[in-house]
Amino acid sequence: MNETVPSVVTVSSLDHKSAPRRIAVRRRPAAPSGETRPGVIWMGGFMSDMQSGKALAIDRWAAEHGRGFVRFDYSGHGESSGDFVDGTIGQWLDDALAVVRSSTDGPQIIVGSSMGAWIAMLVARALAVAGESDRLAGAVLIAPAVDFTETLMWDRLTPDIREQIERDGVWYRPSPYGETPYPITRALIEEGRRHLLLGSNVEAHCPVHILQGMRDSDVPWQHALTLVEHLAADPVSITLVRDGDHRLSRDEDLVRLIAAIEQIA
């Protein structure tokens, strides 16, 4: 499999006062045999990047089947510019929309992992408002952490930690996946409230398949079912993996992921 070469998409800051963000993108063009079929775009999770095992598994599949595939890093992640601590949901949404509009051709299947599933649903809403729903062929959501800054984070924090975030502007949450803690900022929490989806109907404007581990301590499987209930207007299926964790990156999980993409494609 040939490695894709990174390119850059430039995104202006929300306030137009900070320097433009340079978003790293890796694009695998479709082979002639795959040009009429939907492409795939990867949207990663919180503090993850486009070199994750799941993104690379999709890239291998795309290369083998001549499918177009795009993966990218949000600002402050991976190969993109910026500091992670400065990021917000709205900023990362703008990054994703810029990549969709500049680096994809024809309808796309969005594959969103954890936070990336929330970003994917926000992208779907923004495209619908702009009259661009024809860009969407489907969505595969892995452990969808929709509204996570509020429901899965703020609501679970102790009063002492909430006070620290409000006082100091940041709290460093220990990570179960490595030695580097996650900076949880006041800006992340407060700006995230502008993008909450649960509590009213969520419209993807395309078929949705959810993959959810039942041993996921970050995104409980009940949270995924709540999202299903809110996706009342779209065809939705969900696969619950009884022994699956949050990452769903074992070989058998990757097989399920590719099968979900192929089912929609």
Coordinates of C-alpha atoms in Angstrom, one line a residue:
M1 CA 0.0 0.0 0.0
N2 CA 1.4 3.4 -1.0
E3 CA 1.6 5.9 1.8
T4 CA -0.4 9.1 1.2
V5 CA 1.4 12.5 1.2
P6 CA 0.1 15.1 3.6
S7 CA -1.3 18.3 2.3
V8 CA -2.5 21.4 4.1
V9 CA -5.9 23.1 4.4
T10 CA -5.9 26.6 5.8
V11 CA -8.7 27.6 8.2
S12 CA -9.3 31.1 9.5
S13 CA -9.7 31.5 13.2
L14 CA -13.2 31.9 14.6
D15 CA -12.4 35.5 15.8
H16 CA -10.3 36.3 12.7
K17 CA -7.7 37.7 15.2
S18 CA -5.5 34.6 15.6
A19 CA -3.2 33.2 12.9
P20 CA -4.9 30.8 10.4
R21 CA -4.8 27.2 11.3
R22 CA -2.9 24.7 9.1
I23 CA -4.9 21.4 9.0
A24 CA -2.9 18.4 7.9
V25 CA -4.8 16.2 5.4
R26 CA -3.9 12.8 3.8
R27 CA -6.0 12.1 0.8
R28 CA -6.2 8.8 -1.1
P29 CA -7.9 9.4 -4.5
A30 CA -10.3 6.9 -5.8
A31 CA -9.2 4.6 -8.5
P32 CA -11.1 4.9 -11.8
S33 CA -13.2 1.9 -10.7
G34 CA -14.2 3.6 -7.5
E35 CA -14.9 7.1 -8.8
T36 CA -18.7 6.5 -8.9
R37 CA -18.9 5.1 -5.4
P38 CA -19.0 7.1 -2.2
G39 CA -15.7 8.1 -0.6
V40 CA -14.9 7.9 3.1
I41 CA -13.7 10.6 5.4
W42 CA -12.3 9.9 8.9
M43 CA -13.0 12.1 11.9
G44 CA -10.9 11.1 14.9
G45 CA -11.4 11.5 18.7
F46 CA -10.3 13.7 21.5
M47 CA -6.5 13.8 21.5
S48 CA -6.3 11.2 18.8
D49 CA -4.9 11.6 15.3
M50 CA -5.1 10.3 11.8
Q51 CA -2.4 7.7 12.4
S52 CA -4.7 5.7 14.7
G53 CA -5.2 2.0 14.1
K54 CA -8.7 2.4 12.9
A55 CA -7.9 5.2 10.4
L56 CA -5.0 3.1 9.0
A57 CA -7.2 0.1 8.7
I58 CA -9.7 2.1 6.6
D59 CA -6.8 3.4 4.5
R60 CA -5.6 -0.1 3.8
W61 CA -9.2 -1.1 2.8
A62 CA -9.6 2.0 0.6
A63 CA -6.3 1.2 -1.2
E64 CA -7.2 -2.4 -1.8
H65 CA -10.7 -1.5 -3.1
G66 CA -9.9 1.7 -5.0
R67 CA -12.0 3.9 -2.7
G68 CA -11.4 7.5 -2.1
F69 CA -10.4 8.1 1.5
V70 CA -9.6 11.3 3.4
R71 CA -8.2 11.6 7.0
F72 CA -7.0 14.7 8.8
D73 CA -5.9 16.1 12.1
Y74 CA -7.9 18.7 13.9
S75 CA -5.9 21.8 15.0
G76 CA -3.7 21.0 18.0
H77 CA -3.7 17.3 17.0
G78 CA -1.1 15.2 15.2
E79 CA 0.4 16.9 12.2
S80 CA -1.7 20.0 12.3
S81 CA -0.8 23.4 13.7
G82 CA -1.9 24.9 17.0
D83 CA -1.9 23.9 20.7
F84 CA -4.4 21.3 21.9
V85 CA -5.2 23.3 25.0
D86 CA -6.6 26.1 22.8
G87 CA -9.0 23.9 21.0
T88 CA -12.8 23.9 21.3
I89 CA -15.6 21.9 19.7
G90 CA -16.6 24.8 17.4
Q91 CA -13.0 25.2 16.2
W92 CA -12.6 21.5 15.4
L93 CA -16.0 21.5 13.7
D94 CA -14.8 24.3 11.4
D95 CA -11.6 22.3 10.7
A96 CA -13.8 19.3 9.7
L97 CA -16.1 21.4 7.5
A98 CA -13.2 23.0 5.7
V99 CA -11.7 19.5 4.9
V100 CA -15.0 18.1 3.7
R101 CA -15.5 21.1 1.4
S102 CA -12.0 21.3 0.1
S103 CA -10.7 17.8 0.0
T104 CA -13.6 15.5 -0.9
D105 CA -15.4 14.8 -4.2
G106 CA -19.0 13.6 -4.3
P107 CA -20.9 11.9 -1.5
Q108 CA -19.0 10.7 1.5
I109 CA -19.4 8.2 4.3
I110 CA -18.3 10.0 7.5
V111 CA -16.6 7.6 10.0
G112 CA -16.5 9.4 13.4
S113 CA -14.8 7.9 16.4
S114 CA -15.8 9.1 19.9
M115 CA -15.6 12.9 19.8
G116 CA -15.4 12.5 16.0
A117 CA -18.9 11.1 16.0
W118 CA -20.2 14.3 17.6
I119 CA -18.2 16.4 15.1
A120 CA -19.7 14.2 12.3
M121 CA -23.3 14.9 13.5
L122 CA -22.5 18.6 13.7
V123 CA -21.0 18.5 10.2
A124 CA -24.2 16.9 9.0
R125 CA -26.3 19.6 10.5
A126 CA -24.1 22.4 9.1
L127 CA -24.2 20.9 5.6
A128 CA -28.0 20.6 5.8
V129 CA -28.4 24.2 6.8
A130 CA -26.1 25.2 3.8
G131 CA -28.1 23.0 1.4
E132 CA -25.2 20.5 1.0
S133 CA -26.7 17.3 2.4
D134 CA -25.9 15.6 -1.0
R135 CA -22.3 15.5 0.3
L136 CA -23.4 12.7 2.8
A137 CA -23.8 9.1 1.8
G138 CA -23.8 7.7 5.3
A139 CA -22.2 7.8 8.7
V140 CA -20.5 5.1 10.8
L141 CA -20.1 6.2 14.4
I142 CA -17.8 4.4 16.8
A143 CA -18.5 4.9 20.5
P144 CA -20.3 8.2 19.7
A145 CA -19.4 10.7 22.4
V146 CA -22.1 13.2 21.4
D147 CA -22.3 16.1 23.9
F148 CA -19.4 14.5 25.8
T149 CA -18.1 17.8 27.3
E150 CA -21.3 18.2 29.2
T151 CA -23.0 14.8 29.7
L152 CA -19.9 12.6 29.9
M153 CA -17.5 15.1 31.4
W154 CA -18.8 18.1 33.3
D155 CA -21.8 16.2 34.8
R156 CA -19.4 13.5 36.2
L157 CA -16.8 15.9 37.7
T158 CA -16.6 16.4 41.4
P159 CA -17.4 19.9 42.8
D160 CA -13.7 20.4 43.6
I161 CA -12.6 19.7 40.0
R162 CA -15.4 22.0 38.6
E163 CA -14.2 24.7 40.9
Q164 CA -10.6 24.3 39.8
I165 CA -11.6 24.5 36.1
E166 CA -13.7 27.7 36.8
R167 CA -10.9 29.2 38.9
D168 CA -7.8 28.2 36.9
G169 CA -9.3 27.7 33.5
V170 CA -7.9 24.2 33.1
W171 CA -7.7 20.8 34.8
Y172 CA -5.4 18.0 33.7
R173 CA -7.3 14.7 33.6
P174 CA -5.2 11.6 33.9
S175 CA -5.4 9.5 30.7
P176 CA -6.1 5.8 30.7
Y177 CA -4.4 5.5 27.4
G178 CA -1.0 7.0 28.1
E179 CA 1.2 9.1 30.4
T180 CA 0.1 12.5 29.0
P181 CA -3.0 13.9 30.8
Y182 CA -5.8 15.5 29.0
P183 CA -6.2 19.3 29.6
I184 CA -9.8 20.0 30.2
T185 CA -10.3 23.8 29.8
R186 CA -13.1 26.1 30.8
A187 CA -13.3 27.3 27.2
L188 CA -13.8 23.7 26.0
I189 CA -16.7 23.2 28.4
E190 CA -18.4 26.5 27.9
E191 CA -18.0 26.7 24.1
G192 CA -19.1 23.0 23.9
R193 CA -22.5 24.1 25.3
R194 CA -23.2 25.9 22.0
H195 CA -23.1 22.6 20.1
L196 CA -25.1 20.3 22.3
L197 CA -27.4 18.0 20.3
L198 CA -29.2 15.7 22.7
G199 CA -32.5 17.0 24.1
S200 CA -34.0 17.5 20.6
N201 CA -34.1 15.5 17.4
V202 CA -30.7 14.8 15.7
E203 CA -30.7 14.6 11.9
A204 CA -27.9 13.0 10.1
H205 CA -29.7 13.2 6.7
C206 CA -28.2 9.8 5.8
P207 CA -28.1 6.2 7.0
V208 CA -26.2 5.7 10.3
H209 CA -24.5 2.6 11.7
I210 CA -23.2 2.8 15.3
L211 CA -20.6 0.5 16.8
Q212 CA -20.5 0.5 20.6
G213 CA -18.6 -1.6 23.1
M214 CA -20.5 -2.6 26.2
R215 CA -17.3 -2.5 28.4
D216 CA -16.7 1.1 27.4
S217 CA -16.0 3.2 30.5
D218 CA -15.7 6.5 28.6
V219 CA -18.9 6.3 26.6
P220 CA -21.4 3.9 28.2
W221 CA -23.5 1.9 25.8
Q222 CA -26.6 3.5 27.2
H223 CA -25.4 6.8 25.8
A224 CA -25.2 5.3 22.3
L225 CA -28.8 4.1 22.7
T226 CA -29.8 7.6 23.7
L227 CA -28.4 8.9 20.4
V228 CA -30.3 6.2 18.5
E229 CA -33.5 7.5 20.1
H230 CA -32.7 11.0 19.0
L231 CA -32.0 10.0 15.4
A232 CA -35.7 9.4 14.8
A233 CA -35.8 10.6 11.1
D234 CA -32.9 8.6 9.8
P235 CA -32.3 4.8 9.1
V236 CA -30.2 3.7 12.1
S237 CA -28.6 0.4 13.1
I238 CA -26.4 -0.3 16.1
T239 CA -24.0 -3.1 16.8
L240 CA -23.3 -3.7 20.5
V241 CA -20.1 -5.5 21.1
R242 CA -20.5 -7.3 24.4
D243 CA -16.7 -7.5 25.3
G244 CA -15.7 -4.3 23.4
D245 CA -14.0 -1.4 25.1
H246 CA -13.9 2.3 24.1
R247 CA -11.3 2.0 21.3
L248 CA -12.8 -1.0 19.5
S249 CA -9.4 -1.5 17.7
R250 CA -8.9 -5.3 18.0
D251 CA -8.7 -7.2 14.8
E252 CA -12.3 -8.4 15.1
D253 CA -13.4 -4.8 15.8
L254 CA -11.7 -3.6 12.7
V255 CA -13.5 -6.3 10.7
R256 CA -16.8 -5.0 12.1
L257 CA -15.8 -1.4 11.2
I258 CA -15.0 -2.2 7.6
A259 CA -18.2 -4.3 7.3
A260 CA -20.3 -1.3 8.5
I261 CA -18.7 0.9 6.0
E262 CA -19.3 -1.6 3.2
Q263 CA -22.9 -2.1 4.2
I264 CA -23.6 1.6 3.8
A265 CA -21.5 1.9 0.7

